[in-house]
Amino acid sequence: MKVAFVTDTGTGQTPDYWKEKGIYCLPLQLGCDQETYDEYVDISYEDVIKKMHQKKMMKTSLPKVGLIQDCFEQLKEEGYDTIFAVPICSGLSSTLSTMEMIANQLEMQFIGVDCHVTAVVESHCVELAKQMYEAGFSMEEIQKKMDSVIESADTILLCDDLDHMCRGGRLTPMAAALGGLLKIKPVLHVNKRTQGRVDVFDKVRTMKKAQGVVINHILEEGVNNDYTIIIAHVDAYEGAIEYRDRIKNSIPDAEYEIIDLVSAVGIHTGLGCLALQVFKKETF
């Protein structure tokens, strides 16, 4: 068995970043004004933020099918017989099912991991899987470790309103139907329990109260100093720092990181969004 590890730019990292790690990365597509761009190839994150400030409505889509096909065909020519894929979650994109279809057409074995989220959890899973494979672990052991990471993960989003989410179709039907939520500060979440779809967790009147709801929730869920805590933002760095500091008052010794919220989520939640992603970084 010769295994190729594949992900996409839902990780928040560029194809070149993953190439240096020996992992194949396919760019998601971003659409705006009838133009389509390959993320991090034809359009930068800074350009995305600029378009959002211009109040452009943007869309996201899976990597070009032809690009997936070309990548897998090339891998087969290079002697790979198995694709191990950790793309953006199936609740937000059809990338995983499309990869599986193409691998099957090429008569390659396909092992797909639905991380039920994106960003750092997706990134950690694909990198950990490759490291474990190179260390001689079986596919069953690797998948069990992936399940452990995913079970511990939660992503909670705070945005000003649901306008972007509703128009982009990224909410569950029930959540999208709650028009009254457009006037408040919704607390949204995405994880294994929501099957990778963005759903409403709570609703409050101010961002400060929303942050308090999130902090109480993760403490009740048992998030502690053993977790990695990511604060992501959409052009709201100062707000992300303040949010981190509030969380650190309750969980002082966890591993913290502040990042830009990945485009696949941020262009739907809108400017000013703050996201919290928590998970246990498994090792072997």
XYZ file of C-alpha atoms in Angstrom:
284
model
C 0.000 0.000 0.000
C 1.302 3.419 -1.023
C -0.768 6.196 0.524
C -1.128 9.823 -0.596
C -2.462 12.273 2.000
C -4.791 14.927 0.602
C -6.524 17.970 2.071
C -7.769 21.357 0.868
C -7.452 25.031 1.714
C -10.228 24.719 4.301
C -7.248 24.213 6.606
C -6.391 27.894 6.221
C -3.022 26.943 4.742
C -1.792 27.279 1.169
C -1.029 24.412 -1.252
C 2.657 25.355 -1.062
C 2.596 25.050 2.735
C 1.300 21.496 2.476
C 3.601 20.579 -0.392
C 6.580 21.130 1.909
C 5.057 18.584 4.303
C 4.482 16.013 1.587
C 0.702 16.491 1.662
C -1.388 17.296 -1.402
C -3.691 20.296 -1.057
C -6.461 21.295 -3.458
C -7.721 24.907 -3.443
C -11.354 25.573 -2.678
C -13.126 27.914 -5.089
C -14.280 31.396 -4.102
C -16.782 33.224 -6.276
C -17.511 36.936 -6.548
C -19.086 39.093 -9.260
C -19.361 36.171 -11.685
C -15.657 35.435 -11.272
C -14.288 32.249 -9.735
C -10.941 32.033 -7.970
C -8.818 29.172 -6.641
C -8.186 30.053 -3.008
C -4.577 31.119 -2.264
C -3.718 30.602 -5.943
C -5.768 33.276 -7.747
C -6.864 35.256 -4.699
C -5.213 36.037 -1.372
C -6.848 36.224 2.037
C -6.203 39.985 2.027
C -8.123 40.284 -1.243
C -11.045 38.408 0.305
C -11.154 40.825 3.235
C -10.986 43.769 0.846
C -13.989 42.476 -1.102
C -15.909 41.996 2.128
C -15.251 45.623 3.088
C -16.605 46.535 -0.345
C -19.771 44.630 0.686
C -19.319 42.073 -2.060
C -21.307 38.881 -1.621
C -18.993 35.918 -2.069
C -19.604 32.208 -2.424
C -17.547 29.116 -1.769
C -17.382 25.839 -3.638
C -15.439 22.610 -3.672
C -12.158 22.409 -5.621
C -12.582 22.125 -9.370
C -13.571 18.570 -10.219
C -11.054 18.556 -13.054
C -8.330 19.583 -10.645
C -9.186 16.721 -8.277
C -9.226 14.338 -11.235
C -5.838 15.536 -12.479
C -4.325 15.288 -9.000
C -5.536 11.728 -8.405
C -4.522 10.576 -11.885
C -1.035 11.947 -11.296
C -0.851 10.217 -7.930
C -1.850 6.923 -9.540
C 0.858 7.360 -12.193
C 3.373 7.909 -9.375
C 2.446 4.552 -7.877
C -0.013 5.563 -5.167
C -2.888 3.124 -4.768
C -4.615 4.742 -1.763
C -5.956 8.225 -1.082
C -6.245 9.286 2.563
C -8.306 12.487 2.497
C -9.139 14.994 5.230
C -10.961 17.848 3.475
C -13.394 20.480 4.700
C -16.351 18.834 6.452
C -19.182 17.340 4.422
C -21.729 19.561 6.161
C -20.221 22.592 4.419
C -18.993 21.104 1.149
C -19.311 18.105 -1.161
C -15.522 17.893 -1.462
C -15.254 14.604 0.447
C -17.880 12.764 -1.596
C -16.454 14.102 -4.856
C -12.957 12.947 -3.930
C -14.312 9.501 -3.106
C -16.181 9.281 -6.408
C -13.094 10.173 -8.438
C -10.866 7.782 -6.476
C -13.371 4.979 -7.091
C -13.456 5.752 -10.809
C -9.680 5.407 -10.883
C -9.902 2.139 -8.904
C -7.905 3.608 -6.037
C -8.632 2.793 -2.428
C -10.170 5.775 -0.665
C -10.064 6.509 3.060
C -11.958 9.679 3.894
C -12.149 11.433 7.248
C -15.046 13.804 7.881
C -13.647 16.143 10.527
C -17.084 17.827 10.935
C -15.302 21.194 11.088
C -12.542 23.036 9.192
C -9.448 25.090 10.000
C -6.961 23.903 12.622
C -8.766 20.643 13.436
C -8.728 19.673 9.756
C -5.072 20.673 9.530
C -4.077 18.750 12.664
C -5.897 15.600 11.543
C -4.275 15.301 8.127
C -0.804 16.048 9.478
C -1.194 13.616 12.384
C -2.484 10.898 10.047
C 0.566 11.190 7.801
C 2.944 11.155 10.765
C 1.299 8.041 12.174
C 1.391 6.281 8.801
C 5.098 7.013 8.452
C 5.630 5.688 11.988
C 4.084 2.366 10.987
C 0.612 2.593 12.509
C -2.245 0.741 10.812
C -5.108 2.534 9.079
C -7.456 1.329 11.813
C -5.223 2.882 14.481
C -4.971 6.115 12.532
C -8.723 6.381 12.041
C -9.313 5.693 15.728
C -6.973 8.558 16.596
C -8.805 10.829 14.125
C -12.114 9.950 15.796
C -10.681 10.919 19.174
C -9.601 14.358 17.926
C -12.939 14.977 16.206
C -14.977 13.881 19.233
C -13.163 16.477 21.363
C -13.613 19.303 18.862
C -16.102 22.132 18.885
C -16.270 25.346 16.883
C -18.436 28.226 18.082
C -19.059 31.349 16.007
C -20.086 34.822 17.102
C -21.263 37.190 14.365
C -23.278 40.401 14.223
C -26.249 38.831 12.411
C -27.253 35.876 10.250
C -27.605 37.809 7.001
C -24.538 36.287 5.324
C -25.269 32.825 6.670
C -28.880 32.803 5.471
C -28.081 34.075 2.002
C -25.202 31.652 1.684
C -27.324 28.663 2.682
C -24.887 27.620 5.419
C -27.452 27.346 8.212
C -29.765 24.461 8.967
C -33.279 25.109 7.571
C -34.732 25.685 11.042
C -32.050 28.208 11.938
C -32.442 30.040 8.639
C -36.196 30.287 9.230
C -35.752 32.134 12.517
C -35.892 35.585 10.992
C -36.011 37.246 14.387
C -32.439 36.145 14.966
C -31.265 38.662 12.402
C -31.667 41.394 15.024
C -29.585 39.796 17.774
C -26.124 38.352 18.364
C -26.424 34.678 17.453
C -24.127 32.065 18.921
C -23.550 29.431 16.229
C -21.731 26.136 16.416
C -20.469 23.391 14.144
C -19.198 20.009 15.289
C -19.878 16.289 15.033
C -23.233 16.675 16.779
C -24.408 19.162 14.145
C -23.037 16.827 11.428
C -20.700 19.563 10.251
C -23.456 22.060 9.558
C -23.680 25.478 11.170
C -26.573 25.639 13.625
C -27.806 28.096 16.239
C -26.578 27.308 19.742
C -27.959 30.352 21.563
C -29.029 33.969 21.046
C -28.175 37.020 23.114
C -28.241 40.802 22.800
C -24.574 41.768 23.067
C -21.230 40.354 21.979
C -19.952 40.449 25.559
C -22.857 38.290 26.723
C -22.339 35.969 23.771
C -18.715 35.451 24.774
C -19.836 34.669 28.314
C -22.251 32.043 27.016
C -19.438 30.407 25.050
C -17.000 30.398 27.963
C -19.581 28.869 30.307
C -20.399 26.239 27.679
C -16.834 25.057 27.112
C -16.216 24.895 30.860
C -19.354 22.763 31.266
C -18.100 20.533 28.441
C -14.874 19.914 30.329
C -12.509 22.010 28.227
C -9.384 22.496 30.334
C -5.644 23.083 30.137
C -5.215 19.882 28.101
C -6.986 21.480 25.137
C -5.773 23.607 22.265
C -7.860 26.774 22.016
C -7.972 28.697 18.744
C -9.493 32.155 18.452
C -10.208 33.017 14.821
C -11.472 36.325 13.516
C -12.599 38.111 10.360
C -10.591 41.352 10.376
C -11.137 41.765 14.132
C -7.725 41.106 15.644
C -8.135 43.372 18.675
C -11.463 41.730 19.480
C -9.812 38.309 19.194
C -7.127 39.309 21.709
C -9.741 40.500 24.199
C -11.752 37.306 23.712
C -8.663 35.170 24.278
C -7.807 37.033 27.439
C -11.328 36.480 28.819
C -11.032 32.748 28.186
C -7.557 32.629 29.752
C -9.033 33.913 32.996
C -10.858 30.579 33.259
C -8.419 28.279 31.433
C -5.003 29.879 31.986
C -2.605 27.159 30.854
C -4.159 25.825 27.657
C -2.350 26.239 24.338
C -3.721 29.367 22.621
C -3.453 30.643 19.067
C -5.057 33.553 17.206
C -5.671 33.090 13.465
C -7.663 34.537 10.576
C -10.963 32.695 10.213
C -10.782 30.511 7.105
C -12.460 32.023 4.047
C -14.811 29.057 3.630
C -16.528 30.160 6.855
C -15.636 33.836 7.190
C -17.189 35.053 3.950
C -20.534 33.693 5.163
C -20.349 34.943 8.759
C -19.192 38.424 7.751
C -16.702 40.974 9.032
C -16.137 41.154 12.770
C -16.925 37.501 13.357
C -15.101 35.830 16.234
C -14.780 32.053 16.300
C -13.568 29.711 18.990
C -12.243 26.271 18.104
C -11.299 23.836 20.867
C -9.915 20.306 20.594
C -7.430 17.900 22.114
C -4.235 17.578 20.100
C -3.686 13.839 20.018
C -0.150 12.471 19.792
C 1.224 8.968 19.375
